[in-house]
Every structure is written in C-alpha cells, then in structure tokens.
JSON list of C-alpha atoms in Angstrom, two decimals:
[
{"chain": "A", "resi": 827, "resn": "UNK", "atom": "CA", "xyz": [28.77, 45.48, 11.79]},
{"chain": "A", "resi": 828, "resn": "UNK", "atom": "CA", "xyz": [27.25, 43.18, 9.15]},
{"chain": "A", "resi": 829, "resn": "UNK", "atom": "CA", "xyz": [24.02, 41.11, 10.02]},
{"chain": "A", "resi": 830, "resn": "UNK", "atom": "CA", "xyz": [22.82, 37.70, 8.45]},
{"chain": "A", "resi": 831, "resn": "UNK", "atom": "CA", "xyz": [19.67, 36.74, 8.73]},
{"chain": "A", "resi": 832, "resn": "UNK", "atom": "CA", "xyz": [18.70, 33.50, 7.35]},
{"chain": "A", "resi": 833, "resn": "UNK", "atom": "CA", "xyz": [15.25, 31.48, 6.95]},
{"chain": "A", "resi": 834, "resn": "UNK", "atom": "CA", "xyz": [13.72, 28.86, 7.16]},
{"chain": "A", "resi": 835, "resn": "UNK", "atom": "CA", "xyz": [15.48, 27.35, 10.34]},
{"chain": "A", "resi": 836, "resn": "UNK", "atom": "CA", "xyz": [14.41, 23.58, 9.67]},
{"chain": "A", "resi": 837, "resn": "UNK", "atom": "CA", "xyz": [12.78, 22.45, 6.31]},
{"chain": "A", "resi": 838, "resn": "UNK", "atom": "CA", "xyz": [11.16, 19.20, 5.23]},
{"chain": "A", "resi": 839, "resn": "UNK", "atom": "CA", "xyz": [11.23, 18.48, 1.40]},
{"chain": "A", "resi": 840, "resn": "UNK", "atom": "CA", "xyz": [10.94, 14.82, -0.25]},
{"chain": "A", "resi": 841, "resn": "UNK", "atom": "CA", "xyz": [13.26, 13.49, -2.11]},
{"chain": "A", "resi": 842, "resn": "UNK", "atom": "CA", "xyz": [13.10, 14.83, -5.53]},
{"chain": "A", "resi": 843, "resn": "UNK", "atom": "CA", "xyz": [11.49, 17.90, -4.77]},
{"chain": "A", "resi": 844, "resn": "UNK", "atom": "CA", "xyz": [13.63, 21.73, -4.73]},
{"chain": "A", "resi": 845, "resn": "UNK", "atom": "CA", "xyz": [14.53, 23.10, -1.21]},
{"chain": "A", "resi": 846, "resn": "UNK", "atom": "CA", "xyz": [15.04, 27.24, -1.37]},
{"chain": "A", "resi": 847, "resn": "UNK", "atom": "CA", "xyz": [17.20, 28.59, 1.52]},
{"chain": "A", "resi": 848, "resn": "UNK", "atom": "CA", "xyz": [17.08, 32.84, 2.07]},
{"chain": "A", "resi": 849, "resn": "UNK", "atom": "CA", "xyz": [19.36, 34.84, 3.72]},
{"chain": "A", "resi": 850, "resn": "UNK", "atom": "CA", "xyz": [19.59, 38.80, 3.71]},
{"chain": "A", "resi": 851, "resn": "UNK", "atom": "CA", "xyz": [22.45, 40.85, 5.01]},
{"chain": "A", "resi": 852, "resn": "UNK", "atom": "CA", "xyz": [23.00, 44.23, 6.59]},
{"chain": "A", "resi": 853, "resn": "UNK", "atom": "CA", "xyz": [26.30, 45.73, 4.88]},
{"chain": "A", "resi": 854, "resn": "UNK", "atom": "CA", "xyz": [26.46, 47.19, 1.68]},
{"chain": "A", "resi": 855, "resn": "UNK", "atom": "CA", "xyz": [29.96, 46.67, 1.19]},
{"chain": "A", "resi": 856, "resn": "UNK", "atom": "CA", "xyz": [29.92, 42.70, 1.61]},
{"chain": "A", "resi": 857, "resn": "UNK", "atom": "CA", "xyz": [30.79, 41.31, -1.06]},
{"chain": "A", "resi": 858, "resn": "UNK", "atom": "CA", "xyz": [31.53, 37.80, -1.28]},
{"chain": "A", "resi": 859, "resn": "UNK", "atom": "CA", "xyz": [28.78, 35.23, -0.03]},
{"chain": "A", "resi": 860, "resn": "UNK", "atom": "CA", "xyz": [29.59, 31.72, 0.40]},
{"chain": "A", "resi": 861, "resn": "UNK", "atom": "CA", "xyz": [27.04, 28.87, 1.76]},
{"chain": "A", "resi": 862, "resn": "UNK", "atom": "CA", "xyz": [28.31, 26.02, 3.83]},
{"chain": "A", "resi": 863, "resn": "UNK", "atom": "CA", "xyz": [27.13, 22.56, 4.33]},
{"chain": "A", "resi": 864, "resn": "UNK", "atom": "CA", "xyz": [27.47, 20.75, 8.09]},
{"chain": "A", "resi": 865, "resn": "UNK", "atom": "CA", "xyz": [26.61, 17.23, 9.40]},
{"chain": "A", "resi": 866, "resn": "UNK", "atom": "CA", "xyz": [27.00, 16.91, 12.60]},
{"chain": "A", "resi": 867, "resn": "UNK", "atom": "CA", "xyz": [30.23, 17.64, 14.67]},
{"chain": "A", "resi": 868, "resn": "UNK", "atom": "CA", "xyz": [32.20, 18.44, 11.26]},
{"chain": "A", "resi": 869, "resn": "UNK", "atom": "CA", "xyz": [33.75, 21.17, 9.63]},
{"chain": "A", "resi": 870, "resn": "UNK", "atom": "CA", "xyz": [31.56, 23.50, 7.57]},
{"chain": "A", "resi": 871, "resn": "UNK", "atom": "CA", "xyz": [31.88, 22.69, 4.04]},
{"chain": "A", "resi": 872, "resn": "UNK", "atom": "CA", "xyz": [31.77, 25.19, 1.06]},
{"chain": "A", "resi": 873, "resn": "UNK", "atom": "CA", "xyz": [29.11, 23.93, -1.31]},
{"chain": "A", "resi": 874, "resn": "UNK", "atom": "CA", "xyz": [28.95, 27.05, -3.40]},
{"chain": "A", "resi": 875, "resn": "UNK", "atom": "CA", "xyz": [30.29, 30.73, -3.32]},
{"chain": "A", "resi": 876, "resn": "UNK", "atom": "CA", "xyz": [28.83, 34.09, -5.26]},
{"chain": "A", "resi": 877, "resn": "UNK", "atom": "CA", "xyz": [30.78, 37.43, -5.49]},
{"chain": "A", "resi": 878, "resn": "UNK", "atom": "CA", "xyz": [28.77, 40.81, -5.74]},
{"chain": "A", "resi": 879, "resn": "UNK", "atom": "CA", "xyz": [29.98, 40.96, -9.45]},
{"chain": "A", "resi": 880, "resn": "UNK", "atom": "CA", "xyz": [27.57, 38.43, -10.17]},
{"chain": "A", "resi": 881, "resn": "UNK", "atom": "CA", "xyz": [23.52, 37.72, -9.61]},
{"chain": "A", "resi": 882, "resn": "UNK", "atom": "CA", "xyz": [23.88, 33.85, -10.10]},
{"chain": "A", "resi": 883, "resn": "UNK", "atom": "CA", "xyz": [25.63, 30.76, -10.32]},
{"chain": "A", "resi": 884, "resn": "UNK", "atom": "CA", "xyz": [25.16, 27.29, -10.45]},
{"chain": "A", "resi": 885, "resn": "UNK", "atom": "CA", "xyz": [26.81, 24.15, -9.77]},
{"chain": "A", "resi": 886, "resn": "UNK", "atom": "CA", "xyz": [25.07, 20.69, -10.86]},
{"chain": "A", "resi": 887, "resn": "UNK", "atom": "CA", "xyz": [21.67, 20.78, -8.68]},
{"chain": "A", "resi": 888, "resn": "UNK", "atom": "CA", "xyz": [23.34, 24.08, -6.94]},
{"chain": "A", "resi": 889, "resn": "UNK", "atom": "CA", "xyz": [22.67, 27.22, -7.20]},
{"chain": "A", "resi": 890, "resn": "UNK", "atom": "CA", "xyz": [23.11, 30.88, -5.79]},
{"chain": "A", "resi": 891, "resn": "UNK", "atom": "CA", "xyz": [21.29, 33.78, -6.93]},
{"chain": "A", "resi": 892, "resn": "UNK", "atom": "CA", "xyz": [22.27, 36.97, -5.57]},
{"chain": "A", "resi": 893, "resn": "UNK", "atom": "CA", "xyz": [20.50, 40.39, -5.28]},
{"chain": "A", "resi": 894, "resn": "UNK", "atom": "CA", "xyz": [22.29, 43.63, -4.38]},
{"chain": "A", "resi": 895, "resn": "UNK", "atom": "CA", "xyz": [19.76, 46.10, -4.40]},
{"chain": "A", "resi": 896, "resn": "UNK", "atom": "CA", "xyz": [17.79, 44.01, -1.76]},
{"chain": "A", "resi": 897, "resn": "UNK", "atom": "CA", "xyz": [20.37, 42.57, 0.20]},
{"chain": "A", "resi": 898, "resn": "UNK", "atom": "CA", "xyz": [19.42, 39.29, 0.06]},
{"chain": "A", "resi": 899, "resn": "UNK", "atom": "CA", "xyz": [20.84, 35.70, -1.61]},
{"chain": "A", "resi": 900, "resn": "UNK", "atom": "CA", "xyz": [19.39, 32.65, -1.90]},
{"chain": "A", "resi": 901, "resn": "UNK", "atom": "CA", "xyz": [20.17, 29.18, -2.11]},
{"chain": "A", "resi": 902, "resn": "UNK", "atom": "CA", "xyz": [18.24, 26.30, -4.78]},
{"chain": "A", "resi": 903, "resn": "UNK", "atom": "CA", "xyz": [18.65, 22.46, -4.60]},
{"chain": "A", "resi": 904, "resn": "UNK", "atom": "CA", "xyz": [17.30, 20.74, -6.98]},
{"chain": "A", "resi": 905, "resn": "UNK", "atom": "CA", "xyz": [15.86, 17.05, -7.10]},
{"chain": "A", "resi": 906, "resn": "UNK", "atom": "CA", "xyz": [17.37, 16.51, -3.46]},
{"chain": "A", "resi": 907, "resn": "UNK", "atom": "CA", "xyz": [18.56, 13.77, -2.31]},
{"chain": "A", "resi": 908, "resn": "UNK", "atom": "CA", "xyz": [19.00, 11.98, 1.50]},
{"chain": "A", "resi": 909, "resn": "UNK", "atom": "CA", "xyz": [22.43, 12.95, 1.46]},
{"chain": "A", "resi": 910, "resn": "UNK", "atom": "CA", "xyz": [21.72, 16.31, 1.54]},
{"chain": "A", "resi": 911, "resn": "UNK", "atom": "CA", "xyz": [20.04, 16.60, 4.44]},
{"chain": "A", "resi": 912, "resn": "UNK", "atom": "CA", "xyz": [21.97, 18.33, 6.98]},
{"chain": "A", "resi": 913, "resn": "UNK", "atom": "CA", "xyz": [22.62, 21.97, 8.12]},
{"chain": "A", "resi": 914, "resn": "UNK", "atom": "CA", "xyz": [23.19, 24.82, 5.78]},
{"chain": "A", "resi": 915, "resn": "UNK", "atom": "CA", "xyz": [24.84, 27.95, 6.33]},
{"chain": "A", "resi": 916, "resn": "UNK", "atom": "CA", "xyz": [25.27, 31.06, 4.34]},
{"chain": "A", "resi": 917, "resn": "UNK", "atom": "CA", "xyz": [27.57, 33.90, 5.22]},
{"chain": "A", "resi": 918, "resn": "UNK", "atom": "CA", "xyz": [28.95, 37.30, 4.10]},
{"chain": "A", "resi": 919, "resn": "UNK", "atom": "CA", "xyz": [31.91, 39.00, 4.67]},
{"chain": "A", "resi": 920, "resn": "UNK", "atom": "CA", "xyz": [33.78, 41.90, 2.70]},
{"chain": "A", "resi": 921, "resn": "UNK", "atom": "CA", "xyz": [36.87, 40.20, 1.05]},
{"chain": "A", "resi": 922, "resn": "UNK", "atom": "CA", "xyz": [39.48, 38.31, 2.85]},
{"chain": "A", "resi": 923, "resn": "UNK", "atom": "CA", "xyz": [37.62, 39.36, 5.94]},
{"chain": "A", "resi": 924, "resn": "UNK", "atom": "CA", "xyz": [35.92, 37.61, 8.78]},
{"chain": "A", "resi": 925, "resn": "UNK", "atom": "CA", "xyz": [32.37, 35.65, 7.40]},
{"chain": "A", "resi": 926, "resn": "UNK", "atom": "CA", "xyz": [29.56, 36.67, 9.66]},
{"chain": "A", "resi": 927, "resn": "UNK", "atom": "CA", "xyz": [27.48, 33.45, 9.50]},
{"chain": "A", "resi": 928, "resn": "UNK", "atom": "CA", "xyz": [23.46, 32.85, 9.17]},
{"chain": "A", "resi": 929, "resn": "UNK", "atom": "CA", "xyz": [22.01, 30.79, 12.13]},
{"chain": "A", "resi": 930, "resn": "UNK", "atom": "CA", "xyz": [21.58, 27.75, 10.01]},
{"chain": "A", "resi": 931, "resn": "UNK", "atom": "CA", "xyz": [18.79, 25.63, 8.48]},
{"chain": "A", "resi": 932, "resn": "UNK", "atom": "CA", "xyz": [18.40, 22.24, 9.25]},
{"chain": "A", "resi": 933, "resn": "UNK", "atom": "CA", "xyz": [17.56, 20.89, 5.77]},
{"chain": "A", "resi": 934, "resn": "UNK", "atom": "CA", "xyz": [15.86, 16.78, 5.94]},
{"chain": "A", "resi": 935, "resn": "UNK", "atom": "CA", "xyz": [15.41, 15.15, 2.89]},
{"chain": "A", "resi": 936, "resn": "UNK", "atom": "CA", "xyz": [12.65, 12.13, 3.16]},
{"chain": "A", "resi": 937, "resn": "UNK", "atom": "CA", "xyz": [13.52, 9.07, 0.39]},
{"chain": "B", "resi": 458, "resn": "UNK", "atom": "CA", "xyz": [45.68, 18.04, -1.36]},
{"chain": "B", "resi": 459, "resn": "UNK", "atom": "CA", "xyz": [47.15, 19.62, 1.54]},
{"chain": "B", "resi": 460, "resn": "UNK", "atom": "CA", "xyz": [44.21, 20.89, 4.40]},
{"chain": "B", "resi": 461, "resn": "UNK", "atom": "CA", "xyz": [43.93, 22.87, 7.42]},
{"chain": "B", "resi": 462, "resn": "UNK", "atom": "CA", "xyz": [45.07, 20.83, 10.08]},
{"chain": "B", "resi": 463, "resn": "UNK", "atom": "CA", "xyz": [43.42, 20.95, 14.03]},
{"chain": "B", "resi": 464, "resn": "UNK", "atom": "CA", "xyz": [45.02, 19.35, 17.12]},
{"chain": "B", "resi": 465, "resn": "UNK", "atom": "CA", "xyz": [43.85, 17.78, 18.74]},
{"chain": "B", "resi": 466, "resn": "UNK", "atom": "CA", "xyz": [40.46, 16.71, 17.91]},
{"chain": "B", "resi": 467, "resn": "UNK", "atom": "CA", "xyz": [38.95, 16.08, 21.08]},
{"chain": "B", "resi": 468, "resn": "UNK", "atom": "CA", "xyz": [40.24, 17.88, 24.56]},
{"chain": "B", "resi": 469, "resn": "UNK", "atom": "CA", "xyz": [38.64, 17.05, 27.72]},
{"chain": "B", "resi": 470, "resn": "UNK", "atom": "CA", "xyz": [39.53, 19.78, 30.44]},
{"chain": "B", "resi": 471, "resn": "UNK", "atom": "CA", "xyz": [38.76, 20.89, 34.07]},
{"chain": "B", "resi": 472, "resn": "UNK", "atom": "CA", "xyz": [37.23, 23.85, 34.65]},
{"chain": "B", "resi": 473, "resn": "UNK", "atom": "CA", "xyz": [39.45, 26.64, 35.63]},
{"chain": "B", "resi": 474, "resn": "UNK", "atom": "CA", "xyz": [42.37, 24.39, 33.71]},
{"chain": "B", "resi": 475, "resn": "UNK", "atom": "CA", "xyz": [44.15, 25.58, 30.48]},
{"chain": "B", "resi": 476, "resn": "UNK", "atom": "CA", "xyz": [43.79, 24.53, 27.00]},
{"chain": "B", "resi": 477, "resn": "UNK", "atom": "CA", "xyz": [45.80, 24.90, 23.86]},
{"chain": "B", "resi": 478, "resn": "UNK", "atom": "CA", "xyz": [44.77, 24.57, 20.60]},
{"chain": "B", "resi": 479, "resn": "UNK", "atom": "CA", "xyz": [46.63, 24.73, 17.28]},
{"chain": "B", "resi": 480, "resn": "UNK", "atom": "CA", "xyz": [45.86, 25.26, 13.56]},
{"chain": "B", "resi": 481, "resn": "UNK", "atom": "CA", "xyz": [48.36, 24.53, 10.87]},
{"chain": "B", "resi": 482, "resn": "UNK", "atom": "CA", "xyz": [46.96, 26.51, 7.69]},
{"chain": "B", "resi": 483, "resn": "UNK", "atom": "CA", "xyz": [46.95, 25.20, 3.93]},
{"chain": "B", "resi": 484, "resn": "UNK", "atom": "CA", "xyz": [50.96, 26.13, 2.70]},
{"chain": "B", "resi": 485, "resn": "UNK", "atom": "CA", "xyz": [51.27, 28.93, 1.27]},
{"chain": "B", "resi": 486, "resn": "UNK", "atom": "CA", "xyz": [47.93, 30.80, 2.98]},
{"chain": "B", "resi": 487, "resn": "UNK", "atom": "CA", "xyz": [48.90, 33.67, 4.99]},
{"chain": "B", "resi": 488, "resn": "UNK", "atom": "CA", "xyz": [45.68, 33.88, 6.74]},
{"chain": "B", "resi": 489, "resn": "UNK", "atom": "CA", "xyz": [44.10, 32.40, 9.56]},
{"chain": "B", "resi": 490, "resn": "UNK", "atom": "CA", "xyz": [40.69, 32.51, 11.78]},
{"chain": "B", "resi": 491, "resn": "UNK", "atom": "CA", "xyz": [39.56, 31.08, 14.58]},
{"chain": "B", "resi": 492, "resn": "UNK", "atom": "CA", "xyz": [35.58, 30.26, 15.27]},
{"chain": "B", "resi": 493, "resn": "UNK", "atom": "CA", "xyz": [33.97, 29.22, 18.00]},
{"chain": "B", "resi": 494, "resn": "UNK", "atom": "CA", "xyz": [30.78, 26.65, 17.64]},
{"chain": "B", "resi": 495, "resn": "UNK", "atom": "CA", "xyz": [28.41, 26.26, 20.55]},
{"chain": "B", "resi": 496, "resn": "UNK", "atom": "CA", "xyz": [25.89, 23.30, 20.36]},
{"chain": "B", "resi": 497, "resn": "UNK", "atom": "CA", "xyz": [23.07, 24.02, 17.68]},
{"chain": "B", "resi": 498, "resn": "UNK", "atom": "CA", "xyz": [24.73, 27.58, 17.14]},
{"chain": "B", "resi": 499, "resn": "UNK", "atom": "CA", "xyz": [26.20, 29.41, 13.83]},
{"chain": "B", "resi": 500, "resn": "UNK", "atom": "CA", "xyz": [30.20, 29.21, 13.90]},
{"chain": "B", "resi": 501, "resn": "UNK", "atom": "CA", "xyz": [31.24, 32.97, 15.91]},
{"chain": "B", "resi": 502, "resn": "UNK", "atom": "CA", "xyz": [33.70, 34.66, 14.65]},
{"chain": "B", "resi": 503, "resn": "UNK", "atom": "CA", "xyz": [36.49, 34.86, 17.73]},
{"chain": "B", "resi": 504, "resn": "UNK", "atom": "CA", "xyz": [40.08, 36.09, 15.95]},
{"chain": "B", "resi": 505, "resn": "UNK", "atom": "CA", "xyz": [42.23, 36.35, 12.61]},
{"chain": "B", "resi": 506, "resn": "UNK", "atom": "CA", "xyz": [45.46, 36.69, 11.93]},
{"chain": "B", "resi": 507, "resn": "UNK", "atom": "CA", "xyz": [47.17, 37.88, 8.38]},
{"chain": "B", "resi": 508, "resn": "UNK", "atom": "CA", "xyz": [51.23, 37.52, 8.09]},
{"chain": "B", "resi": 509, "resn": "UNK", "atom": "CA", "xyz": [51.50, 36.78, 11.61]},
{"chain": "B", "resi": 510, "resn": "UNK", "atom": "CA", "xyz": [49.82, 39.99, 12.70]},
{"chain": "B", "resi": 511, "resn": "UNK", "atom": "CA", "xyz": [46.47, 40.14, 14.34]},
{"chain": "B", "resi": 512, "resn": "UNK", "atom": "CA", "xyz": [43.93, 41.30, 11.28]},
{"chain": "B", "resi": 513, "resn": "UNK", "atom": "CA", "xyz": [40.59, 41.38, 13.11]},
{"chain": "B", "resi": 514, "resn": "UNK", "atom": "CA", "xyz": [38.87, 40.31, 16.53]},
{"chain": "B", "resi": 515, "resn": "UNK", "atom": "CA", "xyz": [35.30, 39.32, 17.61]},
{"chain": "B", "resi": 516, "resn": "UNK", "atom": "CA", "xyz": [33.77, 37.92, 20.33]},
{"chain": "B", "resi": 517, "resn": "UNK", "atom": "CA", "xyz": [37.08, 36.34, 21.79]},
{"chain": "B", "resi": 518, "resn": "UNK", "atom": "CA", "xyz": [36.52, 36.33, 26.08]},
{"chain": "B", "resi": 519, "resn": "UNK", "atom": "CA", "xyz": [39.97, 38.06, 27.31]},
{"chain": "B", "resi": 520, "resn": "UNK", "atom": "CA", "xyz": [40.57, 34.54, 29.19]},
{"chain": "B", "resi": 521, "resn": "UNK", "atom": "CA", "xyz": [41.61, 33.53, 25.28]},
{"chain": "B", "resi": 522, "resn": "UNK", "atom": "CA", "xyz": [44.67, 34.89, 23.11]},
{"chain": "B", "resi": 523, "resn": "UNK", "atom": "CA", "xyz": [46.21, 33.67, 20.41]},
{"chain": "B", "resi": 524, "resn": "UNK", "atom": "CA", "xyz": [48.84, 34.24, 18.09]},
{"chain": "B", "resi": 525, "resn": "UNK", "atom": "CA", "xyz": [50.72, 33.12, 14.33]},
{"chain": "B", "resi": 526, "resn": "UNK", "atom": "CA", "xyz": [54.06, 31.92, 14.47]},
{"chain": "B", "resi": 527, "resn": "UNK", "atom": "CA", "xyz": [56.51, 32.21, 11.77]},
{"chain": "B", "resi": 528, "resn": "UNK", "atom": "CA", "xyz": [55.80, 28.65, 10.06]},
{"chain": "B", "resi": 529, "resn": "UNK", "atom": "CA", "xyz": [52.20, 30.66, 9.45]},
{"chain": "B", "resi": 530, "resn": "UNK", "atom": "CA", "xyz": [50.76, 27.90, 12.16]},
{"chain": "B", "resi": 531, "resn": "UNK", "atom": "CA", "xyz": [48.40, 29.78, 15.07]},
{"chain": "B", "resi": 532, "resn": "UNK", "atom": "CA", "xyz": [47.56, 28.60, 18.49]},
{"chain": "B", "resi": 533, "resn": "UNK", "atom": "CA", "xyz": [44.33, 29.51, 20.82]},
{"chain": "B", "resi": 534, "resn": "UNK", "atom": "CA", "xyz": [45.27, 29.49, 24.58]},
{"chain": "B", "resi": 535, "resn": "UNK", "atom": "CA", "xyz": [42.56, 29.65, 26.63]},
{"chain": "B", "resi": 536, "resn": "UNK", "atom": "CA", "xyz": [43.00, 29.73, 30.54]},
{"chain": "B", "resi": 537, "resn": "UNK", "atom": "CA", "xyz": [40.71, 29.72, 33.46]},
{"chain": "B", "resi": 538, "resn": "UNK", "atom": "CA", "xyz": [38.09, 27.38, 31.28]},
{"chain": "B", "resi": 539, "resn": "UNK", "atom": "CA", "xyz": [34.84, 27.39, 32.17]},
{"chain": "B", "resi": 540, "resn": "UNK", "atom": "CA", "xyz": [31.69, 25.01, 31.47]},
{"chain": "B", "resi": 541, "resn": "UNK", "atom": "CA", "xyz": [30.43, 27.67, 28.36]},
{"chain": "B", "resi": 542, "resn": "UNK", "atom": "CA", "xyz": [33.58, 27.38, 26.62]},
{"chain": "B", "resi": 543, "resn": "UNK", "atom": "CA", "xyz": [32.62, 23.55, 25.57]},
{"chain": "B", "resi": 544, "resn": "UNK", "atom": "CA", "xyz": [32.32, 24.06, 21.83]},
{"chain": "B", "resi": 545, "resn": "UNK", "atom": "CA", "xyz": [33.55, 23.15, 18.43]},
{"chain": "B", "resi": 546, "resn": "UNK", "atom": "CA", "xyz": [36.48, 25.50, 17.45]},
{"chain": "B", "resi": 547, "resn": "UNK", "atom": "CA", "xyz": [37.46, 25.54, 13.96]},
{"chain": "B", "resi": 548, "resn": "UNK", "atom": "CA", "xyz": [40.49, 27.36, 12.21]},
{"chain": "B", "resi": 549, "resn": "UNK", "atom": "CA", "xyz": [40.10, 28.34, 8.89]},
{"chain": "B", "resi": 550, "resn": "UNK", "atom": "CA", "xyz": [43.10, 29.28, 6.36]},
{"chain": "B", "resi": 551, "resn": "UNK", "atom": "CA", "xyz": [42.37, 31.65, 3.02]},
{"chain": "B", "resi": 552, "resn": "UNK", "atom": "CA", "xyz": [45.29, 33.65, 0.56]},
{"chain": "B", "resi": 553, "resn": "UNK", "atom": "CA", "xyz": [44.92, 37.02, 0.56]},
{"chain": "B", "resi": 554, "resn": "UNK", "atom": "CA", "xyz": [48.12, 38.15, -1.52]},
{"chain": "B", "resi": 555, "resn": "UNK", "atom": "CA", "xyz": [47.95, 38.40, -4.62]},
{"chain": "B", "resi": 556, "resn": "UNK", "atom": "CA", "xyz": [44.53, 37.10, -5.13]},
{"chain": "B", "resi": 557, "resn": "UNK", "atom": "CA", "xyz": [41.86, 36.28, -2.67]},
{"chain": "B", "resi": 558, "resn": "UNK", "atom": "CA", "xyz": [41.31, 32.68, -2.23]},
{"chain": "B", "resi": 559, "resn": "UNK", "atom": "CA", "xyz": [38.39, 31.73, 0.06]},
{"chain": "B", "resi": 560, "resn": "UNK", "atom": "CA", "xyz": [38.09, 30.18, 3.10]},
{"chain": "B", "resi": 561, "resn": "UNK", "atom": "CA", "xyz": [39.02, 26.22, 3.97]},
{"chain": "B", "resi": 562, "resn": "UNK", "atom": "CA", "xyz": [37.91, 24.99, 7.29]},
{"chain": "B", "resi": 563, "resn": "UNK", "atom": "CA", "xyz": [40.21, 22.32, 9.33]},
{"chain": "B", "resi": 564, "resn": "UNK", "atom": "CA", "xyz": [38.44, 19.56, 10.96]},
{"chain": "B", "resi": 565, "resn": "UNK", "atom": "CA", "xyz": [37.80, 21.16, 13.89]},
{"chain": "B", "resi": 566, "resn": "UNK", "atom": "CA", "xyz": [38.70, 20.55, 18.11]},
{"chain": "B", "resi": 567, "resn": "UNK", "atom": "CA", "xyz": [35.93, 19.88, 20.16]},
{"chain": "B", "resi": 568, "resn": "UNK", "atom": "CA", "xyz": [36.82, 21.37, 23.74]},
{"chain": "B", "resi": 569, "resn": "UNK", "atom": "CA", "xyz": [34.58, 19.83, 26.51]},
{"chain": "B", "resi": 570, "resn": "UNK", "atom": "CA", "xyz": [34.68, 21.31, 29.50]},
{"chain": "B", "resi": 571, "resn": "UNK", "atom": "CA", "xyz": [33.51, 19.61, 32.80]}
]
C-alpha cells in the first residue's frame, strides 16, 4: 500500500523568512495530494491541494510543487507569519480513496 | 456553509465500556471516513463508507464497526474500550459522483479512555 514519508519533523523559521516542507510517496498511481494544517486538538485543515495533472500551484504565500517522476511534493510558505505555526500534514491517496497521511511537521514561526 | 458534523465532542469512558460515535456528512456527499488520531501521531486511516456500503478498511481493531445509514450519516461503535483507544477521531465527508470533490474534516470527538 502507499507510503508517505515526510521531512523535516519540527522546523524553526523567523517570521518573514520561507519554510519548505517535503514529502515523497510510494504509489505510482496516487494521484491527488493535499496538505493539511492542525493546531492543536482540531480538525486537519486543507490549506492547499495538487492533482498529478499538474507540477504546481499556488495560493497567496502557498504553494505546492509536485514531481511525478520522483515521487515527491513539496510544500513553500512564504514571508511566514506567527499564525502559521502549527502542524502540517501532507497526504496522498488515489482519487476518492482513503489519504495515507505524512507524520507531520511541527512548523514555529518566531515574530 | 453546511460542515461535517461530530458528536459528541468530548466522551469520557470506562475501560471495557462502549462508545458511540456519529458523523453527519456535508448534504449531498455520499462518502464518508473515519480516522483515528493518537497523541502527537498522523490521523490513521480506520474505515470508509460510499452509498452506504463499506468502500475501504484500515487499521480498524475488530472491537470497532461501523456503518452508513440511509440519511448518509455513519456511526463508530466501539466496545470493550481500552486505555489505547484514547484518541482524536475525525469523520471526513467527500462527493464522489459525478465529480470528485475532496475531503472536509468534522471537528472531531476526542474519546478518553480511563
């Protein structure tokens, strides 16, 4: 079944500065890679989503780049903030089915 | 807009005692999964559920079942709980027909068990 690895598991940026999250995955046929955003004790929450048609994509100070052949995606904040310190998560899963989640990185952003 | 709803939010429970947990998906999603969240862990895939019909399983301990009812709303029943079992357990709704619409995560019911 699919694997997600996913690095660094804590990371220290100031604020201002870019944080880079990296996950790879085992399957081939995954195709849809979403990362998640958790403070503590509630619900993940989708910060940005990539589908295998597509290498990158980028949302205000978010962004996802994607690469097939390697099997790996990555995650780029830019000019962080406090508020985004928390726990990230990326996952893969094939479709509509079940996401196989990284083991998180505890992101802290220093003002 | 309309989420995925969790009761409850908290459940304290005995060990060896029964709990029951429901999820009440986004309206018109016709999917549902359950995860299990251990302290400091990733969210584990446990059990999912597409028009009512059991779509996929993972790590789900045989002590747990769970089903989807005709409203689309799914319950986890797990029996003879034990101290491990204290976790976060989240349901998550998506739309699979016609058009695949991703995951959205319900609050979330934190199950301590002492």
């Amino acid at each position: 079944g699919e694997n997600v690895e996913q690095h660094p598991s804590t990371l220290s940026v100031q604020e201002g500065d870019s944080a880079v999250i990296k996950c790879t995955y085992s399957d081939s046929a995954s195709n849809y890679f979403p990362w998640y955003k958790q403070e503590l004790g509630k619900r993940p929450q989708l910060i940005i989503d990539i589908r295998s048609n597509v290498g990158e994509k980028k949302d205000q100070r978010i962004a996802v780049t994607l690469n097939k052949t390697a099997k790996h995606f990555s995650l780029h904040i830019t000019e962080t903030q406090p508020e985004d310190s928390a726990v990230y998560f990326c996952a893969a899963s094939k479709g509509f089915q079940k996401l196989v989640f990284g083991t998180g990185t505890r992101l802290l952003v220093s003002p | 807009a309309a989420g995925v709803i969790q009761s409850p939010r908290h459940l304290i429970k005995e060990k060896r005692e029964t709990a029951t947990l429901k999820c009440y998906p986004i309206p018109r999603h016709d999917t549902v999964y359950w995860y299990q969240q251990g302290p400091g862990q990733d969210p584990q895939f446990l059990i999912s559920f597409y028009e009512k019909m059991q779509s996929d399983k993972g790590s789900i301990p045989d002590r747990f079942s769970a089903q989807q009812f005709s409203d689309y709303h799914s319950e986890l029943n797990m029996s003879s709980l034990e101290l491990g079992d204290s976790a976060l357990y989240f349901c998550a709704s998506s739309f699979i027909t016609p058009g695949w619409e991703g995951y959205t995560f319900g609050s979330g019911t934190r199950l301590t068990v002492v």
